[in-house]
PDB file of C-alpha atoms in Angstrom:
ATOM      1  CA  SER I 294      32.414-147.095 -11.046  1.00 32.00           C
ATOM      2  CA  GLN I 295      33.945-146.058 -14.340  1.00 37.00           C
ATOM      3  CA  GLN I 296      32.453-142.907 -15.671  1.00 50.00           C
ATOM      4  CA  GLY I 297      34.528-142.336 -18.708  1.00 65.00           C
ATOM      5  CA  GLU I 298      33.991-143.609 -22.157  1.00 75.00           C
ATOM      6  CA  GLU I 299      36.612-143.542 -24.808  1.00 80.00           C
ATOM      7  CA  ASP I 300      36.436-144.002 -28.505  1.00 82.00           C
ATOM      8  CA  PRO I 301      37.547-145.618 -30.537  1.00 87.00           C
ATOM      9  CA  GLN I 302      38.084-148.759 -28.489  1.00 90.00           C
ATOM     10  CA  ALA I 303      40.809-149.780 -30.907  1.00 93.00           C
ATOM     11  CA  LEU I 304      42.764-147.813 -33.468  1.00 95.00           C
ATOM     12  CA  SER I 305      45.180-149.181 -36.042  1.00 96.00           C
ATOM     13  CA  ILE I 306      47.340-146.815 -38.085  1.00 96.00           C
ATOM     14  CA  GLN I 307      50.609-146.629 -40.013  1.00 97.00           C
ATOM     15  CA  GLU I 308      53.734-144.965 -38.748  1.00 97.00           C
ATOM     16  CA  GLY I 309      53.733-141.276 -39.490  1.00 97.00           C
ATOM     17  CA  GLU I 310      49.979-140.905 -39.289  1.00 97.00           C
ATOM     18  CA  ASN I 311      48.194-139.024 -36.561  1.00 97.00           C
ATOM     19  CA  ALA I 312      46.110-140.794 -33.933  1.00 97.00           C
ATOM     20  CA  THR I 313      43.126-139.174 -32.232  1.00 96.00           C
ATOM     21  CA  MET I 314      41.398-140.612 -29.200  1.00 95.00           C
ATOM     22  CA  ASN I 315      38.338-139.190 -27.502  1.00 95.00           C
ATOM     23  CA  CYS I 316      37.104-139.360 -23.944  1.00 94.00           C
ATOM     24  CA  SER I 317      33.797-138.377 -22.372  1.00 94.00           C
ATOM     25  CA  TYR I 318      32.947-138.050 -18.711  1.00 93.00           C
ATOM     26  CA  LYS I 319      29.940-137.270 -16.565  1.00 90.00           C
ATOM     27  CA  THR I 320      30.821-135.222 -13.494  1.00 87.00           C
ATOM     28  CA  SER I 321      32.426-131.906 -12.673  1.00 88.00           C
ATOM     29  CA  ILE I 322      36.202-132.255 -12.668  1.00 89.00           C
ATOM     30  CA  ASN I 323      39.304-130.512 -11.368  1.00 88.00           C
ATOM     31  CA  ASN I 324      41.419-131.888 -14.153  1.00 91.00           C
ATOM     32  CA  LEU I 325      41.622-134.628 -16.726  1.00 94.00           C
ATOM     33  CA  GLN I 326      44.702-136.746 -17.207  1.00 94.00           C
ATOM     34  CA  TRP I 327      45.882-139.055 -19.954  1.00 96.00           C
ATOM     35  CA  TYR I 328      47.911-142.164 -19.256  1.00 96.00           C
ATOM     36  CA  ARG I 329      49.611-144.736 -21.362  1.00 96.00           C
ATOM     37  CA  GLN I 330      49.932-148.429 -20.549  1.00 95.00           C
ATOM     38  CA  ASN I 331      52.137-150.896 -22.314  1.00 93.00           C
ATOM     39  CA  SER I 332      50.847-154.450 -22.246  1.00 88.00           C
ATOM     40  CA  GLY I 333      51.090-155.955 -18.780  1.00 84.00           C
ATOM     41  CA  ARG I 334      52.733-152.898 -17.260  1.00 88.00           C
ATOM     42  CA  GLY I 335      51.833-150.003 -15.040  1.00 89.00           C
ATOM     43  CA  LEU I 336      50.558-146.629 -16.171  1.00 92.00           C
ATOM     44  CA  VAL I 337      52.712-143.765 -17.331  1.00 93.00           C
ATOM     45  CA  HIS I 338      51.414-140.234 -17.018  1.00 93.00           C
ATOM     46  CA  LEU I 339      51.333-138.329 -20.300  1.00 96.00           C
ATOM     47  CA  ILE I 340      49.636-135.015 -19.726  1.00 96.00           C
ATOM     48  CA  LEU I 341      47.289-133.226 -17.325  1.00 94.00           C
ATOM     49  CA  ILE I 342      44.847-130.541 -18.369  1.00 95.00           C
ATOM     50  CA  ARG I 343      43.075-128.446 -15.796  1.00 93.00           C
ATOM     51  CA  SER I 344      39.376-127.684 -15.940  1.00 93.00           C
ATOM     52  CA  ASN I 345      40.065-124.052 -16.834  1.00 94.00           C
ATOM     53  CA  GLU I 346      42.349-124.975 -19.735  1.00 96.00           C
ATOM     54  CA  ARG I 347      41.165-125.748 -23.236  1.00 97.00           C
ATOM     55  CA  GLU I 348      44.264-127.047 -24.927  1.00 98.00           C
ATOM     56  CA  LYS I 349      47.675-128.292 -23.919  1.00 97.00           C
ATOM     57  CA  HIS I 350      50.716-129.537 -25.799  1.00 96.00           C
ATOM     58  CA  SER I 351      53.593-131.761 -24.826  1.00 96.00           C
ATOM     59  CA  GLY I 352      55.956-132.857 -27.562  1.00 97.00           C
ATOM     60  CA  ARG I 353      53.913-134.813 -30.098  1.00 97.00           C
ATOM     61  CA  LEU I 354      50.884-134.826 -27.832  1.00 98.00           C
ATOM     62  CA  ARG I 355      48.014-132.380 -27.995  1.00 98.00           C
ATOM     63  CA  VAL I 356      45.119-132.542 -25.570  1.00 98.00           C
ATOM     64  CA  THR I 357      41.895-130.585 -25.718  1.00 98.00           C
ATOM     65  CA  LEU I 358      39.226-130.236 -23.071  1.00 97.00           C
ATOM     66  CA  ASP I 359      35.645-129.087 -23.530  1.00 97.00           C
ATOM     67  CA  THR I 360      34.000-128.905 -20.129  1.00 95.00           C
ATOM     68  CA  SER I 361      30.665-127.836 -21.622  1.00 96.00           C
ATOM     69  CA  LYS I 362      30.531-131.118 -23.535  1.00 95.00           C
ATOM     70  CA  LYS I 363      32.409-133.031 -20.853  1.00 95.00           C
ATOM     71  CA  SER I 364      34.822-134.385 -23.386  1.00 96.00           C
ATOM     72  CA  SER I 365      38.510-134.461 -24.152  1.00 96.00           C
ATOM     73  CA  SER I 366      40.681-135.603 -27.002  1.00 97.00           C
ATOM     74  CA  LEU I 367      44.259-136.787 -27.255  1.00 97.00           C
ATOM     75  CA  LEU I 368      46.110-136.329 -30.518  1.00 98.00           C
ATOM     76  CA  ILE I 369      49.406-138.050 -31.161  1.00 98.00           C
ATOM     77  CA  THR I 370      51.123-136.613 -34.218  1.00 98.00           C
ATOM     78  CA  ALA I 371      53.597-138.398 -36.462  1.00 98.00           C
ATOM     79  CA  SER I 372      53.025-141.691 -34.672  1.00 98.00           C
ATOM     80  CA  ARG I 373      55.749-144.275 -34.216  1.00 97.00           C
ATOM     81  CA  ALA I 374      55.633-148.023 -33.714  1.00 97.00           C
ATOM     82  CA  ALA I 375      56.792-147.386 -30.138  1.00 96.00           C
ATOM     83  CA  ASP I 376      53.544-145.505 -29.492  1.00 97.00           C
ATOM     84  CA  THR I 377      51.692-148.833 -29.627  1.00 97.00           C
ATOM     85  CA  ALA I 378      49.952-149.123 -26.251  1.00 97.00           C
ATOM     86  CA  SER I 379      46.653-148.596 -24.467  1.00 96.00           C
ATOM     87  CA  TYR I 380      45.705-145.025 -23.683  1.00 96.00           C
ATOM     88  CA  PHE I 381      43.407-144.050 -20.845  1.00 95.00           C
ATOM     89  CA  CYS I 382      41.827-140.811 -19.813  1.00 95.00           C
ATOM     90  CA  ALA I 383      41.237-140.298 -16.109  1.00 94.00           C
ATOM     91  CA  THR I 384      39.201-137.641 -14.394  1.00 93.00           C
ATOM     92  CA  ASP I 385      40.010-136.081 -11.065  1.00 88.00           C
ATOM     93  CA  GLN I 386      36.575-135.335  -9.716  1.00 79.00           C
ATOM     94  CA  ASN I 387      35.712-131.952  -8.260  1.00 67.00           C
ATOM     95  CA  VAL I 388      34.343-132.663  -4.813  1.00 62.00           C
ATOM     96  CA  ALA I 389      32.327-130.016  -2.964  1.00 56.00           C
ATOM     97  CA  GLY I 390      34.377-126.937  -2.245  1.00 51.00           C
ATOM     98  CA  GLY I 391      36.647-127.458  -5.216  1.00 48.00           C
ATOM     99  CA  THR I 392      38.756-130.048  -3.467  1.00 51.00           C
ATOM    100  CA  SER I 393      39.859-133.424  -4.644  1.00 54.00           C
ATOM    101  CA  TYR I 394      40.256-136.679  -2.837  1.00 66.00           C
ATOM    102  CA  GLY I 395      42.818-137.670  -5.407  1.00 76.00           C
ATOM    103  CA  LYS I 396      40.724-140.532  -6.697  1.00 83.00           C
ATOM    104  CA  LEU I 397      40.956-140.943 -10.452  1.00 89.00           C
ATOM    105  CA  THR I 398      38.162-142.433 -12.506  1.00 90.00           C
ATOM    106  CA  PHE I 399      39.357-144.088 -15.686  1.00 92.00           C
ATOM    107  CA  GLY I 400      37.826-144.329 -19.103  1.00 92.00           C
ATOM    108  CA  GLN I 401      37.581-147.620 -20.929  1.00 91.00           C
ATOM    109  CA  GLY I 402      40.726-146.971 -22.908  1.00 93.00           C
ATOM    110  CA  THR I 403      41.807-147.022 -26.523  1.00 94.00           C
ATOM    111  CA  ILE I 404      44.157-149.705 -27.812  1.00 95.00           C
ATOM    112  CA  LEU I 405      46.449-148.059 -30.327  1.00 97.00           C
ATOM    113  CA  THR I 406      48.473-150.129 -32.782  1.00 97.00           C
ATOM    114  CA  VAL I 407      51.008-148.351 -34.959  1.00 97.00           C
ATOM    115  CA  HIS I 408      52.332-150.447 -37.812  1.00 97.00           C
ATOM    116  CA  PRO I 409      55.901-149.831 -38.982  1.00 93.00           C
TER     117      PRO I 409
ATOM    118  CA  GLY F 228      58.646-138.141 -11.870  1.00 67.00           C
ATOM    119  CA  ALA F 229      58.193-139.865  -8.561  1.00 72.00           C
ATOM    120  CA  VAL F 230      58.772-143.585  -8.299  1.00 87.00           C
ATOM    121  CA  VAL F 231      56.326-146.144  -6.994  1.00 92.00           C
ATOM    122  CA  SER F 232      57.605-149.661  -6.583  1.00 95.00           C
ATOM    123  CA  GLN F 233      55.186-152.559  -6.557  1.00 96.00           C
ATOM    124  CA  HIS F 234      56.080-156.167  -6.023  1.00 95.00           C
ATOM    125  CA  PRO F 235      55.929-158.920  -6.763  1.00 97.00           C
ATOM    126  CA  SER F 236      55.406-158.333 -10.466  1.00 96.00           C
ATOM    127  CA  ARG F 237      54.066-161.834 -10.922  1.00 97.00           C
ATOM    128  CA  VAL F 238      52.800-164.397  -8.456  1.00 97.00           C
ATOM    129  CA  ILE F 239      51.181-167.784  -8.808  1.00 97.00           C
ATOM    130  CA  CYS F 240      49.437-169.225  -5.793  1.00 96.00           C
ATOM    131  CA  LYS F 241      47.212-172.129  -4.945  1.00 97.00           C
ATOM    132  CA  SER F 242      43.520-171.757  -4.248  1.00 97.00           C
ATOM    133  CA  GLY F 243      42.840-171.067  -0.605  1.00 97.00           C
ATOM    134  CA  THR F 244      46.140-169.395   0.139  1.00 97.00           C
ATOM    135  CA  SER F 245      46.798-165.707   0.760  1.00 97.00           C
ATOM    136  CA  VAL F 246      48.980-163.400  -1.269  1.00 98.00           C
ATOM    137  CA  LYS F 247      50.450-160.076  -0.212  1.00 97.00           C
ATOM    138  CA  ILE F 248      51.271-157.314  -2.673  1.00 98.00           C
ATOM    139  CA  GLU F 249      53.406-154.371  -1.623  1.00 97.00           C
ATOM    140  CA  CYS F 250      53.345-150.836  -2.934  1.00 95.00           C
ATOM    141  CA  ARG F 251      56.073-148.415  -1.926  1.00 94.00           C
ATOM    142  CA  SER F 252      56.576-144.771  -2.730  1.00 91.00           C
ATOM    143  CA  LEU F 253      60.326-144.356  -3.004  1.00 90.00           C
ATOM    144  CA  ASP F 254      60.895-140.636  -3.071  1.00 84.00           C
ATOM    145  CA  PHE F 255      57.794-138.935  -1.723  1.00 83.00           C
ATOM    146  CA  GLN F 256      55.283-139.291   1.066  1.00 84.00           C
ATOM    147  CA  ALA F 257      52.179-141.042  -0.174  1.00 84.00           C
ATOM    148  CA  THR F 258      49.426-139.946   2.154  1.00 83.00           C
ATOM    149  CA  THR F 259      46.945-141.745  -0.046  1.00 87.00           C
ATOM    150  CA  MET F 260      47.291-144.928  -2.031  1.00 91.00           C
ATOM    151  CA  PHE F 261      44.792-146.459  -4.393  1.00 93.00           C
ATOM    152  CA  TRP F 262      44.425-150.085  -5.399  1.00 96.00           C
ATOM    153  CA  TYR F 263      43.045-150.965  -8.798  1.00 95.00           C
ATOM    154  CA  ARG F 264      42.160-154.193 -10.500  1.00 96.00           C
ATOM    155  CA  GLN F 265      42.357-154.660 -14.241  1.00 95.00           C
ATOM    156  CA  PHE F 266      41.001-157.496 -16.356  1.00 90.00           C
ATOM    157  CA  PRO F 267      42.516-158.236 -19.769  1.00 87.00           C
ATOM    158  CA  LYS F 268      41.858-155.514 -22.317  1.00 84.00           C
ATOM    159  CA  GLN F 269      39.736-153.597 -19.838  1.00 88.00           C
ATOM    160  CA  SER F 270      40.071-150.442 -17.826  1.00 91.00           C
ATOM    161  CA  LEU F 271      41.202-149.991 -14.252  1.00 93.00           C
ATOM    162  CA  MET F 272      38.563-150.537 -11.610  1.00 93.00           C
ATOM    163  CA  LEU F 273      39.204-148.845  -8.300  1.00 93.00           C
ATOM    164  CA  MET F 274      39.021-151.300  -5.434  1.00 95.00           C
ATOM    165  CA  ALA F 275      39.883-149.168  -2.438  1.00 93.00           C
ATOM    166  CA  THR F 276      41.510-146.022  -1.170  1.00 90.00           C
ATOM    167  CA  SER F 277      43.901-146.216   1.727  1.00 88.00           C
ATOM    168  CA  ASN F 278      45.012-143.301   3.838  1.00 83.00           C
ATOM    169  CA  GLU F 279      48.053-143.581   6.039  1.00 81.00           C
ATOM    170  CA  GLY F 280      47.135-144.566   9.557  1.00 80.00           C
ATOM    171  CA  SER F 281      43.440-145.117   8.956  1.00 82.00           C
ATOM    172  CA  LYS F 282      41.136-147.790   7.615  1.00 86.00           C
ATOM    173  CA  ALA F 283      40.790-148.198   3.889  1.00 90.00           C
ATOM    174  CA  THR F 284      37.686-147.090   2.059  1.00 90.00           C
ATOM    175  CA  TYR F 285      36.377-149.791  -0.240  1.00 94.00           C
ATOM    176  CA  GLU F 286      34.397-149.291  -3.401  1.00 92.00           C
ATOM    177  CA  GLN F 287      30.955-150.798  -3.661  1.00 93.00           C
ATOM    178  CA  GLY F 288      31.067-154.502  -4.357  1.00 94.00           C
ATOM    179  CA  VAL F 289      34.617-155.038  -3.116  1.00 95.00           C
ATOM    180  CA  GLU F 290      34.846-157.450  -0.203  1.00 94.00           C
ATOM    181  CA  LYS F 291      36.903-155.848   2.528  1.00 93.00           C
ATOM    182  CA  ASP F 292      37.504-159.139   4.296  1.00 95.00           C
ATOM    183  CA  LYS F 293      38.879-160.667   1.138  1.00 96.00           C
ATOM    184  CA  PHE F 294      41.072-157.790   0.055  1.00 97.00           C
ATOM    185  CA  LEU F 295      42.857-156.593   3.164  1.00 96.00           C
ATOM    186  CA  ILE F 296      44.609-153.257   2.848  1.00 94.00           C
ATOM    187  CA  ASN F 297      47.137-151.871   5.272  1.00 91.00           C
ATOM    188  CA  HIS F 298      48.739-148.439   4.988  1.00 88.00           C
ATOM    189  CA  ALA F 299      50.903-148.287   8.070  1.00 82.00           C
ATOM    190  CA  SER F 300      53.402-145.716   6.868  1.00 87.00           C
ATOM    191  CA  LEU F 301      53.671-142.863   4.418  1.00 86.00           C
ATOM    192  CA  THR F 302      55.693-144.999   2.051  1.00 90.00           C
ATOM    193  CA  LEU F 303      54.091-148.427   2.181  1.00 92.00           C
ATOM    194  CA  SER F 304      50.679-149.902   1.499  1.00 93.00           C
ATOM    195  CA  THR F 305      49.924-153.595   1.200  1.00 95.00           C
ATOM    196  CA  LEU F 306      47.075-155.491  -0.385  1.00 97.00           C
ATOM    197  CA  THR F 307      46.495-159.037   0.831  1.00 97.00           C
ATOM    198  CA  VAL F 308      44.232-161.281  -1.191  1.00 98.00           C
ATOM    199  CA  THR F 309      42.939-163.798   1.317  1.00 97.00           C
ATOM    200  CA  SER F 310      41.676-167.291   0.550  1.00 97.00           C
ATOM    201  CA  ALA F 311      42.411-166.754  -3.097  1.00 97.00           C
ATOM    202  CA  HIS F 312      40.175-168.256  -5.761  1.00 96.00           C
ATOM    203  CA  PRO F 313      40.829-168.616  -9.482  1.00 96.00           C
ATOM    204  CA  GLU F 314      38.403-165.749 -10.141  1.00 95.00           C
ATOM    205  CA  ASP F 315      40.745-163.477  -8.179  1.00 96.00           C
ATOM    206  CA  SER F 316      43.294-163.930 -10.941  1.00 96.00           C
ATOM    207  CA  SER F 317      43.870-160.488 -12.357  1.00 96.00           C
ATOM    208  CA  PHE F 318      46.293-157.598 -12.730  1.00 96.00           C
ATOM    209  CA  TYR F 319      46.481-155.435  -9.610  1.00 97.00           C
ATOM    210  CA  ILE F 320      47.963-151.929  -9.759  1.00 96.00           C
ATOM    211  CA  CYS F 321      48.633-149.452  -7.004  1.00 95.00           C
ATOM    212  CA  SER F 322      48.799-145.700  -7.280  1.00 93.00           C
ATOM    213  CA  ALA F 323      50.221-143.216  -4.826  1.00 89.00           C
ATOM    214  CA  ARG F 324      49.510-139.548  -4.287  1.00 83.00           C
ATOM    215  CA  ASP F 325      50.395-136.955  -1.706  1.00 75.00           C
ATOM    216  CA  TYR F 326      47.060-135.622  -0.459  1.00 65.00           C
ATOM    217  CA  ARG F 327      48.699-132.329   0.477  1.00 68.00           C
ATOM    218  CA  THR F 328      49.641-131.653  -3.142  1.00 69.00           C
ATOM    219  CA  VAL F 329      47.041-133.764  -4.904  1.00 63.00           C
ATOM    220  CA  MET F 330      45.257-130.858  -6.542  1.00 67.00           C
ATOM    221  CA  ASN F 331      46.151-130.786 -10.212  1.00 72.00           C
ATOM    222  CA  THR F 332      49.059-133.159  -9.946  1.00 80.00           C
ATOM    223  CA  GLU F 333      49.542-136.517 -11.543  1.00 84.00           C
ATOM    224  CA  ALA F 334      49.208-139.870  -9.854  1.00 86.00           C
ATOM    225  CA  PHE F 335      52.132-142.271  -9.803  1.00 89.00           C
ATOM    226  CA  PHE F 336      51.584-145.918 -10.519  1.00 93.00           C
ATOM    227  CA  GLY F 337      53.382-149.093  -9.640  1.00 94.00           C
ATOM    228  CA  GLN F 338      54.280-151.588 -12.344  1.00 95.00           C
ATOM    229  CA  GLY F 339      51.428-153.884 -11.412  1.00 96.00           C
ATOM    230  CA  THR F 340      51.183-157.444 -10.122  1.00 97.00           C
ATOM    231  CA  ARG F 341      49.919-160.289 -12.258  1.00 97.00           C
ATOM    232  CA  LEU F 342      48.180-162.706  -9.877  1.00 97.00           C
ATOM    233  CA  THR F 343      47.331-166.200 -11.075  1.00 97.00           C
ATOM    234  CA  VAL F 344      45.433-168.491  -8.744  1.00 97.00           C
ATOM    235  CA  VAL F 345      45.579-172.166  -9.660  1.00 97.00           C
TER     236      VAL F 345
END
């Protein structure tokens, strides 16, 4: 079952603006990952943040993680038309003993449209 | 990053027939592969987890006799949709991970298969 919820469900912005997407989850996690999906294609990994990390950067991407609130956010700065896609958060659940079965649980996703 | 190849990318089949989808890890050993289903504008729903050399573990509500999964080697898993119905039309995506290094590493996804049952 899907445990994550993302908001907004859809986001429409102009090129150059920043885009912020939020994700909430319910269980204890080892890490949280963000993926991007272009229409009708597979998923591309963007960034992984571990449960003991609070913030991570990769290029124009900034991810935060608040394990006390069980939430994460993805910020894309200076957006481009090519950033138009669906963005998903996925949690890697912490199974007993701190292990992981490798099963990711996905949020509902945010559809981002960046207008040129 | 590692490469996962999934094919076919698109398939149209008649009701009642079976369709096989392949998922291959090209440059690493995928001890575990995951099969997801995605409806338009929705998220990925995990269908089953397959471990090399053992039976797949299906999520609640997924019919194991309808969605046959085989993971015979460390580089190949197949999903066979048997006796396909129009309601099986969907986008199917596989994901591969190496269980031995799965902790705090990304998953690698195939490009997906668009199945249309007519």
